[in-house]
Structures are given as structure tokens and as C-alpha cells.
Short mmCIF file of C-alpha atoms in Angstrom, two decimals:
data_model
loop_
_atom_site.label_atom_id
_atom_site.label_comp_id
_atom_site.label_asym_id
_atom_site.label_seq_id
_atom_site.Cartn_x
_atom_site.Cartn_y
_atom_site.Cartn_z
CA MET A 616 4.17 22.98 16.25
CA SER A 617 3.50 20.61 19.27
CA LEU A 618 4.37 16.85 19.18
CA VAL A 619 2.42 14.21 21.43
CA ALA A 620 5.46 13.84 23.67
CA ASP A 621 4.86 17.51 24.36
CA LEU A 622 1.23 17.24 25.62
CA GLY A 623 1.96 14.98 28.48
CA ARG A 624 -0.12 11.78 29.70
CA THR A 625 -2.83 14.26 31.21
CA GLU A 626 -3.76 16.62 28.15
CA LEU A 627 -3.51 13.79 25.89
CA VAL A 628 -6.18 11.76 27.80
CA ARG A 629 -7.94 15.15 27.92
CA ARG A 630 -7.88 15.59 24.31
CA LEU A 631 -8.88 12.10 23.45
CA GLY A 632 -11.62 12.05 25.72
CA GLY A 633 -13.15 15.48 24.89
CA PRO A 634 -12.75 17.44 21.78
CA GLY A 635 -10.28 15.07 19.96
CA LEU A 636 -6.75 14.83 19.15
CA LEU A 637 -5.76 16.35 15.71
CA LEU A 638 -2.92 14.07 15.09
CA ARG A 639 -0.96 14.51 11.77
CA THR A 640 0.50 11.39 9.89
CA GLY A 641 2.07 12.12 6.83
CA PRO A 642 -0.39 14.43 4.55
CA PHE A 643 -3.42 13.60 6.84
CA VAL A 644 -4.91 15.06 10.00
CA SER A 645 -7.21 12.63 12.10
CA ARG A 646 -9.49 13.89 14.88
CA ILE A 647 -9.16 11.20 17.12
CA GLN A 648 -11.65 10.48 20.04
CA SER A 649 -11.50 7.63 22.23
CA ASN A 650 -11.82 6.87 26.22
CA LEU A 651 -9.88 3.64 25.95
CA SER A 652 -6.95 3.78 27.82
CA LEU A 653 -5.05 1.41 25.51
CA VAL A 654 -5.07 3.79 22.66
CA ALA A 655 -4.04 6.49 24.88
CA ASP A 656 -1.31 4.16 25.88
CA GLY A 657 -0.51 3.49 22.24
CA ILE A 658 -0.35 6.85 20.81
CA GLY A 659 1.58 8.15 23.90
CA ALA A 660 4.33 5.43 23.06
CA LEU A 661 4.29 5.05 19.24
CA TYR A 662 3.25 8.37 18.30
CA ARG A 663 5.05 10.57 20.45
CA ASP A 664 7.08 12.00 17.79
CA TYR A 665 4.19 13.21 15.59
CA PRO A 666 2.71 16.69 15.28
CA VAL A 667 -0.86 17.82 16.74
CA ASP A 668 -2.72 20.30 15.68
CA GLU A 669 -4.68 22.91 18.15
CA PRO A 670 -8.29 21.41 19.09
CA GLY A 671 -10.95 22.52 16.74
CA GLY A 672 -8.59 22.66 13.56
CA PHE A 673 -9.48 20.97 10.23
CA ALA A 674 -9.26 17.16 10.17
CA ASP A 675 -9.43 14.97 7.14
CA PHE A 676 -10.72 12.24 9.13
CA GLN A 677 -13.06 11.79 12.19
CA VAL A 678 -12.11 8.76 14.09
CA ARG A 679 -13.95 7.94 17.36
CA LEU A 680 -12.67 4.45 19.09
CA LEU A 681 -14.95 4.00 22.12
CA HIS A 682 -15.56 1.60 24.85
CA SER A 683 -18.96 -0.41 24.31
CA THR A 684 -21.79 0.40 26.67
CA GLY A 685 -24.59 -1.22 28.18
CA LEU A 686 -24.04 -4.83 29.34
CA ARG A 687 -21.05 -4.95 27.18
CA ARG A 688 -19.42 -2.31 29.27
CA TRP A 689 -18.71 -5.21 31.77
CA TRP A 690 -19.21 -8.39 30.23
CA HIS A 691 -16.79 -9.24 27.61
CA PRO A 692 -16.16 -5.45 26.96
CA GLN A 693 -15.57 -4.33 23.36
CA ALA A 694 -13.88 -1.24 21.31
CA CYS A 695 -16.17 0.26 18.86
CA PHE A 696 -14.87 2.13 15.83
CA ASP A 697 -17.21 4.83 14.68
CA PHE A 698 -16.38 6.76 11.50
CA ASP A 699 -18.39 10.31 10.70
CA GLY A 700 -21.24 8.64 12.88
CA ARG A 701 -20.92 5.33 10.79
CA GLU A 702 -19.63 1.90 12.18
CA PRO A 703 -17.78 0.28 9.06
CA PHE A 704 -16.07 -2.31 11.47
CA ALA A 705 -17.87 -4.96 13.78
CA PRO A 706 -16.53 -4.39 17.56
CA LEU A 707 -13.55 -6.02 18.65
CA PRO A 708 -12.54 -7.35 22.24
CA LEU A 709 -11.23 -4.68 24.10
CA ALA A 710 -8.06 -6.00 24.44
CA GLN A 711 -7.52 -5.64 20.57
CA ALA A 712 -8.29 -1.67 21.05
CA TRP A 713 -4.68 -0.70 19.48
CA PRO A 714 -4.41 -3.16 16.72
CA MET A 715 -8.03 -1.94 15.89
CA PHE A 716 -6.93 1.61 15.87
CA GLU A 717 -4.21 1.04 13.51
CA TRP A 718 -6.20 -1.17 10.93
CA VAL A 719 -8.99 2.13 11.61
CA MET A 720 -6.36 4.46 10.70
CA ASN A 721 -5.50 2.56 7.46
CA TRP A 722 -8.76 1.98 6.77
CA CYS A 723 -9.52 5.93 6.60
CA VAL A 724 -6.71 6.40 4.03
CA SER A 725 -7.45 3.52 1.81
CA ASN A 726 -10.97 4.21 1.62
CA ARG A 727 -11.04 8.21 1.21
CA ALA A 728 -7.73 9.29 -0.02
CA HIS A 729 -8.45 9.21 -3.78
CA ARG A 730 -6.23 12.10 -4.52
CA TYR A 731 -3.42 9.26 -4.51
CA LEU A 732 -3.02 5.87 -6.29
CA ILE A 733 -3.00 3.71 -3.04
CA VAL A 734 -1.09 0.75 -3.33
CA HIS A 735 -0.99 -2.33 -0.79
CA ALA A 736 2.79 -2.17 -0.10
CA ALA A 737 5.58 -1.06 2.24
CA VAL A 738 7.87 1.50 0.95
CA VAL A 739 11.22 2.43 1.92
CA GLU A 740 13.97 4.91 0.91
CA ARG A 741 17.71 5.42 0.99
CA ASN A 742 20.03 7.70 -0.94
CA GLY A 743 17.08 8.94 -2.44
CA CYS A 744 15.87 5.89 -4.08
CA ALA A 745 12.39 4.42 -3.15
CA ILE A 746 11.60 1.05 -3.38
CA VAL A 747 7.95 -0.43 -3.31
CA LEU A 748 7.25 -3.56 -1.63
CA PRO A 749 3.72 -4.91 -2.41
CA ALA A 750 2.85 -8.23 -1.15
CA PRO A 751 0.43 -10.52 0.15
CA PRO A 752 -0.20 -11.02 3.93
CA GLY A 753 2.23 -13.90 4.99
CA SER A 754 4.94 -12.84 2.29
CA GLY A 755 7.43 -11.23 4.88
CA LYS A 756 6.78 -7.88 3.77
CA SER A 757 6.51 -6.07 6.90
CA THR A 758 9.43 -8.14 8.61
CA LEU A 759 11.80 -7.05 5.54
CA CYS A 760 10.43 -3.29 6.13
CA ALA A 761 11.18 -3.19 9.52
CA ALA A 762 14.81 -4.91 9.16
CA LEU A 763 15.23 -2.09 6.49
CA VAL A 764 14.40 0.74 8.71
CA CYS A 765 16.24 -0.89 11.53
CA ARG A 766 19.28 -0.64 9.28
CA GLY A 767 18.64 3.23 8.24
CA TRP A 768 16.43 3.00 5.63
CA ARG A 769 13.78 5.63 6.00
CA LEU A 770 10.22 4.30 6.46
CA LEU A 771 7.55 5.93 4.26
CA SER A 772 4.87 3.52 4.88
CA ASP A 773 4.68 -0.30 6.05
CA GLU A 774 1.03 -0.74 4.35
CA LEU A 775 0.13 1.96 2.23
CA THR A 776 2.15 3.45 -0.65
CA LEU A 777 0.89 6.96 -1.72
CA VAL A 778 1.60 7.72 -5.22
CA ARG A 779 0.80 11.34 -5.90
CA ARG A 780 -1.20 11.78 -9.35
CA SER A 781 0.02 15.10 -10.10
CA ASP A 782 3.95 14.05 -10.56
CA GLY A 783 4.16 10.29 -9.45
CA MET A 784 6.05 11.14 -6.17
CA VAL A 785 5.61 8.71 -3.29
CA VAL A 786 4.19 10.68 -0.49
CA PRO A 787 5.33 9.52 3.17
CA LEU A 788 2.93 7.91 5.45
CA ALA A 789 5.32 6.75 8.36
CA ARG A 790 3.31 5.04 11.09
CA PRO A 791 4.05 2.04 13.06
CA VAL A 792 5.01 -1.08 11.24
CA SER A 793 2.71 -4.14 12.06
CA LEU A 794 4.71 -7.46 12.84
CA LYS A 795 2.54 -10.77 13.35
CA ASN A 796 3.64 -13.73 15.10
CA ALA A 797 7.21 -15.20 14.33
CA SER A 798 8.18 -12.08 12.91
CA ILE A 799 8.00 -10.25 16.38
CA ASP A 800 10.83 -12.32 17.78
CA VAL A 801 12.75 -12.08 14.54
CA ILE A 802 13.02 -8.47 14.81
CA ARG A 803 13.61 -8.58 18.44
CA ALA A 804 16.76 -10.44 17.99
CA PHE A 805 17.70 -8.49 14.75
CA ALA A 806 17.55 -5.08 16.35
CA PRO A 807 17.34 -5.60 20.18
CA ASP A 808 17.04 -1.51 20.31
CA ALA A 809 13.81 -1.77 18.39
CA GLN A 810 10.81 0.22 20.03
CA LEU A 811 8.10 -2.44 19.91
CA GLY A 812 4.70 -2.09 21.24
CA THR A 813 2.95 -4.58 23.62
CA PRO A 814 2.05 -8.00 21.69
CA VAL A 815 -1.67 -8.36 21.29
CA PRO A 816 -2.41 -12.07 20.82
CA GLY A 817 -5.76 -13.70 19.48
CA THR A 818 -6.51 -10.77 16.77
CA THR A 819 -7.47 -12.44 13.31
CA LYS A 820 -4.01 -12.06 12.08
CA GLY A 821 -2.72 -13.74 15.42
CA THR A 822 -0.54 -12.00 17.75
CA ILE A 823 0.30 -8.45 16.41
CA ALA A 824 3.17 -5.92 17.99
CA HIS A 825 3.86 -2.49 16.57
CA LEU A 826 7.23 -1.33 15.86
CA LYS A 827 7.64 2.32 16.49
CA ALA A 828 8.55 4.13 13.19
CA PRO A 829 11.80 5.89 13.54
CA SER A 830 11.99 9.64 14.51
CA ASP A 831 13.74 10.91 11.56
CA SER A 832 11.27 8.90 9.27
CA VAL A 833 8.40 10.85 11.10
CA ALA A 834 10.11 14.29 10.90
CA ARG A 835 10.35 13.81 6.99
CA PHE A 836 7.10 13.59 6.40
CA GLY A 837 7.17 16.40 3.86
CA GLU A 838 9.79 14.78 1.86
CA ALA A 839 8.27 12.75 -1.00
CA ALA A 840 10.22 10.46 -2.81
CA ARG A 841 10.83 9.03 -6.41
CA ALA A 842 10.41 5.48 -6.72
CA ARG A 843 12.89 3.46 -8.54
CA HIS A 844 12.21 -0.28 -7.83
CA ILE A 845 9.19 -2.38 -7.09
CA VAL A 846 10.14 -5.54 -5.49
CA PHE A 847 7.60 -8.61 -4.59
CA PRO A 848 9.28 -10.06 -1.69
CA ARG A 849 8.65 -13.40 -0.26
CA TYR A 850 10.31 -15.19 2.60
CA GLU A 851 11.08 -18.78 2.33
CA ALA A 852 12.98 -20.49 4.91
CA GLY A 853 16.49 -21.68 3.95
CA ALA A 854 16.05 -20.16 0.30
CA ALA A 855 19.02 -18.66 -1.56
CA THR A 856 18.54 -14.69 -1.97
CA THR A 857 17.23 -14.10 -5.48
CA LEU A 858 16.10 -10.83 -7.63
CA ILE A 859 14.29 -11.97 -10.73
CA PRO A 860 13.40 -9.17 -13.35
CA LEU A 861 10.19 -8.76 -14.22
CA ALA A 862 8.76 -7.28 -17.55
CA LYS A 863 6.87 -3.99 -17.55
CA GLY A 864 3.63 -5.27 -18.61
CA GLN A 865 3.63 -8.16 -15.68
CA LEU A 866 5.05 -5.63 -13.21
CA PHE A 867 1.94 -3.21 -14.10
CA MET A 868 -0.66 -5.67 -13.75
CA ARG A 869 0.88 -7.14 -10.35
CA VAL A 870 1.06 -3.61 -8.98
CA ALA A 871 -2.90 -2.93 -10.03
CA GLU A 872 -3.91 -6.27 -8.16
CA ASN A 873 -2.51 -4.80 -5.23
CA ALA A 874 -3.57 -1.13 -5.55
CA PHE A 875 -6.89 -0.20 -3.11
CA ASN A 876 -8.44 2.38 -5.55
CA TYR A 877 -7.01 1.61 -9.09
CA PHE A 878 -10.37 0.82 -10.46
CA VAL A 879 -12.11 4.03 -8.48
CA LEU A 880 -9.62 6.22 -10.43
CA GLY A 881 -10.22 4.94 -13.71
CA PRO A 882 -8.00 6.82 -16.41
CA ALA A 883 -6.41 8.79 -14.04
CA GLY A 884 -5.45 5.49 -11.85
CA PHE A 885 -3.92 3.95 -15.48
CA ASP A 886 -1.94 7.18 -16.34
CA CYS A 887 -0.51 7.21 -12.47
CA LEU A 888 0.13 3.55 -12.32
CA ALA A 889 1.99 3.87 -15.93
CA GLY A 890 4.13 6.76 -14.76
CA LEU A 891 5.27 4.57 -11.54
CA VAL A 892 6.03 1.54 -13.70
CA ASP A 893 7.85 3.66 -16.14
CA ASP A 894 10.05 4.99 -13.27
CA CYS A 895 10.77 1.68 -11.84
CA ASP A 896 12.34 -1.78 -12.46
CA GLY A 897 10.29 -4.77 -10.94
CA HIS A 898 11.81 -7.66 -9.36
CA GLU A 899 10.54 -10.85 -7.69
CA PHE A 900 12.54 -11.39 -4.54
CA CYS A 901 13.27 -14.33 -2.56
CA TYR A 902 14.97 -14.40 0.65
CA SER A 903 15.50 -16.00 4.16
CA GLN A 904 18.61 -14.19 5.54
CA LEU A 905 17.51 -10.42 6.46
CA ASP A 906 21.54 -9.28 6.48
CA GLU A 907 22.00 -10.76 2.85
CA ALA A 908 18.22 -9.08 1.69
CA ILE A 909 19.59 -5.55 3.13
CA ALA A 910 22.54 -5.77 1.51
CA LEU A 911 20.97 -6.26 -1.86
CA PHE A 912 18.46 -3.35 -1.31
CA ASP A 913 21.44 -1.31 -0.32
CA ALA A 914 23.17 -2.25 -3.84
CA LEU A 915 19.82 -1.25 -5.59
CA ALA A 916 19.82 2.05 -3.74
CA GLY A 917 23.60 2.52 -4.98
CA VAL A 918 24.83 2.56 -1.43
CA THR A 919 28.43 1.20 -1.14
CA PRO A 920 29.09 -1.42 1.53
CA MET B 1453 -0.85 -1.89 -21.87
CA LEU B 1454 -4.57 -0.90 -22.54
CA PHE B 1455 -7.14 1.12 -20.81
CA ASN B 1456 -10.59 0.41 -22.00
CA GLU B 1457 -12.27 4.07 -20.90
CA VAL B 1458 -16.01 2.42 -21.73
CA SER B 1459 -15.63 -0.62 -19.68
CA GLY B 1460 -12.41 0.42 -17.27
CA ALA B 1461 -10.85 -2.91 -17.74
CA THR B 1462 -7.27 -3.01 -18.38
CA HIS B 1463 -5.65 -5.33 -20.61
CA LEU B 1464 -1.81 -6.63 -21.32
CA LEU B 1465 -1.48 -7.02 -24.99
CA THR B 1466 0.88 -8.66 -27.21
CA LEU B 1467 2.72 -6.49 -29.81
CA GLU B 1468 0.67 -8.09 -32.50
CA ALA B 1469 -2.64 -7.31 -30.70
CA LEU B 1470 -1.75 -3.61 -30.43
CA VAL B 1471 -0.94 -3.56 -33.87
CA VAL B 1472 -3.98 -4.83 -35.00
CA LEU B 1473 -5.98 -2.67 -32.50
CA GLN B 1474 -4.21 0.46 -33.74
CA GLN B 1475 -5.03 -0.69 -37.19
CA LEU B 1476 -8.60 -0.99 -36.53
CA GLY B 1477 -8.80 2.02 -34.83
CA ALA B 1478 -7.81 3.99 -38.08
CA ALA B 1479 -10.58 2.43 -40.06
CA PRO B 1480 -12.35 -1.15 -40.38
CA THR B 1481 -10.13 -3.67 -42.29
CA SER B 1482 -10.48 -6.89 -43.55
CA GLU B 1483 -8.85 -10.11 -42.07
CA ALA B 1484 -6.65 -10.36 -45.31
CA THR B 1485 -5.41 -6.92 -44.53
CA ILE B 1486 -4.54 -7.50 -41.32
CA ALA B 1487 -2.64 -10.60 -42.12
CA GLY B 1488 -0.68 -8.56 -44.39
CA ALA B 1489 0.10 -5.95 -41.82
CA LEU B 1490 1.16 -8.59 -39.72
CA ARG B 1491 3.40 -10.43 -42.20
CA GLU B 1492 5.39 -7.08 -42.56
CA ARG B 1493 5.67 -6.54 -39.17
CA PHE B 1494 6.44 -10.01 -37.57
CA GLU B 1495 7.76 -13.26 -38.36
CA VAL B 1496 4.73 -15.27 -39.16
CA ASP B 1497 3.74 -18.78 -40.16
CA ASP B 1498 1.76 -18.53 -43.32
CA ALA B 1499 0.38 -21.91 -42.88
CA THR B 1500 -1.51 -20.91 -39.68
CA LEU B 1501 -1.65 -17.02 -40.21
CA SER B 1502 -5.18 -16.65 -41.45
CA ASP B 1503 -6.55 -18.84 -38.25
CA ASP B 1504 -4.27 -17.02 -35.86
CA VAL B 1505 -5.87 -13.69 -37.18
CA ALA B 1506 -9.34 -15.35 -36.68
CA ASP B 1507 -8.47 -16.23 -33.32
CA LEU B 1508 -7.00 -12.97 -32.27
CA LEU B 1509 -9.90 -11.06 -33.83
CA GLU B 1510 -12.26 -13.55 -31.59
CA GLN B 1511 -10.36 -12.69 -28.41
CA LEU B 1512 -10.28 -8.68 -28.85
CA SER B 1513 -14.10 -9.11 -29.50
CA SER B 1514 -14.76 -11.13 -26.37
CA LEU B 1515 -13.09 -8.22 -24.69
CA ASP B 1516 -15.07 -5.88 -26.23
CA LEU B 1517 -12.44 -3.92 -27.68
CA ILE B 1518 -13.48 -4.55 -31.50
CA GLU B 1519 -16.67 -5.62 -33.14
CA PRO B 1520 -17.70 -7.30 -36.53
CA CYS B 1521 -18.91 -4.69 -39.04
CA PRO B 1522 -19.53 -4.90 -42.85
CA LEU B 1523 -16.90 -3.37 -45.21
#
């Protein structure tokens, strides 16, 4: 199977501008069509380890990100997202095409992949122990997730935890980690070798830069993992590292609040979430020091120092 | 945890509420019988038990999990 890196820039641009690039991310194939150089640049840099299928094959999602037309081609140009012929998002300034691509890829999964229970959460794995990190924006979830994968944890997802309904296993969807504002420099300082995309200022979430998923995490896209802990992280400047247990009932309700499709799935969602909660211990986690946080996560996974 | 398949709502219940629901699920039951069942299973305050049962039944009814019926 070819990787994006094998195509070379010319073929990558040709497929994006023509029949579409069939990009495999976790269990999904997306047919991506785009005439935006920022999208080609981003895929070439941050998705170079990802498998691609031959043009004409089956795709779960049909994604088109195109340059605005008419007067908008020249005056305040925009990036427009087209999904199966519909435009679920308003166009964004052209300079935000790359973050838009990542949001579109998340949108496709969270709105369509109902064979999974989808939790708005990062999930990482080490030593066979997956830890789910649900949290609202601003909680430090992505920063913590990025720090963990820079210290040897496997990235399963930064944003969408996919719980397979048939057996409760977490299915990997390793894609770039979205870092915002101050987190970008925090991770640059914490992991100077980390591969970050170009920061994009002025989005609705502030400045965004994406951390490339580790190659090993991408290569292991077929290895599902069993979740053992669900940790609700909260960054607080100067706070001590604390881990407070959550009762199972509370844990269930908190995860349900963070699930995209719990109500769509009905009884199947209840059963799937109940299985996940049965498998896991729940915790509230407060931190300010990434090294201490990582040591604590290593201990949860049974990794000896 | 309780999932109501009719409404699609999920409820986090106390153990006492679960016992009451299980009892009512088997057959319509009087408040006095429910109070007796709770007294057998839990440490209860006899002075407030009758009111506590009435409150609990009212809450379960407001969630459409039970409804009053003639015995």
C-alpha cells in the first residue's frame, strides 16, 4: 500500500485537483479533492505516513475543499467545504484552509460514523492500557495529549474516541493534534523535536498549529486498545498534581455529556457506554507540570520508572 | 444507571429509587408496601419515611418512569 510520502508533490497535487486523494485515517477512507495549495502542503507534511488507496476505490467520506469563485477568488478569498454536494460550514478565509481541513475531517466522523460510540475525547495508549481524556476546550486536554505522545505514548486520537460497539474496544484514529495559542510554545519547549505545522492565527479558536502524529501511531491504525481509565484533565497554573476518583454513576453521566452520538444510538449507546464505564476507573485530574502528569499516567499504565 | 427506552433519557438513580422501580416493575404496589420494602433494605427514619416515599414517587412520576394507578 502506498503512503502519501511515496506519491511525491506532483502526484499529490494531481490527485487532489483531479480524481481525489483516497486517504486512509484509522478505519476510514476519505476522498479528498482540493485546489488549495495549503491543503496539499498540510497533507504532504502532516499526513506523509498515511496510506493512500488507488483513485477510483471506495471512500467513506467525499470531501471537497475548494477556492472560492467569482469576485471572492480575488477579493478576500475563501476556502469552501463541500460534503456530498452540500455545504455544512460557512466558508472561511483562505489562510485558514488547513485548520478547516482538520475540522472537516472531524465533522465527517462525528456526524456519520455511528457504528461507533464517539466521545469528544483524546485517547492515548501505553503498555496495553488506553486512557480516555474527555474535556471541554481550554482544559489542557490537547496539550496533555501532545506531551504524552512526545514521551512515548501511542496516539489513538486527539479529538474523537471511537468505541467499537461490538466489543467495546477503542479503535485508533491517529491524526494531527490540534494545539491552540499558548499550548503551541509549551509543546515546542517541552519537545523541541516535535514536528509542528505552520501556526495559523485569527481562527475562531485563536492561533492553531497541528502536531504531526507519531509515525508508529499512524502505522498501528489496525490495533484497537482496551480503555482502562477515563481521566477528566484540567490545567491550572501552579496547581499540584491531583487525581480524584469518580463514582461509576458520575463517570457514566460525564462521558455521556461528552459523546457526540450517545442520543443517536439509543439503547445501543447506553449498552456501549455502560461497557466502557465498567472497563474503566474514572478520575478528575488537575495538573500544572507536564512531567508530573506524565509520571502519573505512566503509573496508571503500570510503567515502572 | 437507567435508560428509558421510551423517552431515550438516561437517569442516575439512587439505590433506593432503583429498588422502588424494580418493585413497581413487578406489579402495582401501595405506598405502604413500598415503605415496608425500603425499611427492610435500608436504614430509614420512620418519622419521615412516609413523606420520603411520597417525594420519591413524585420524582419518579415527573420523570415519566411511573404513573399512579388504582390498586
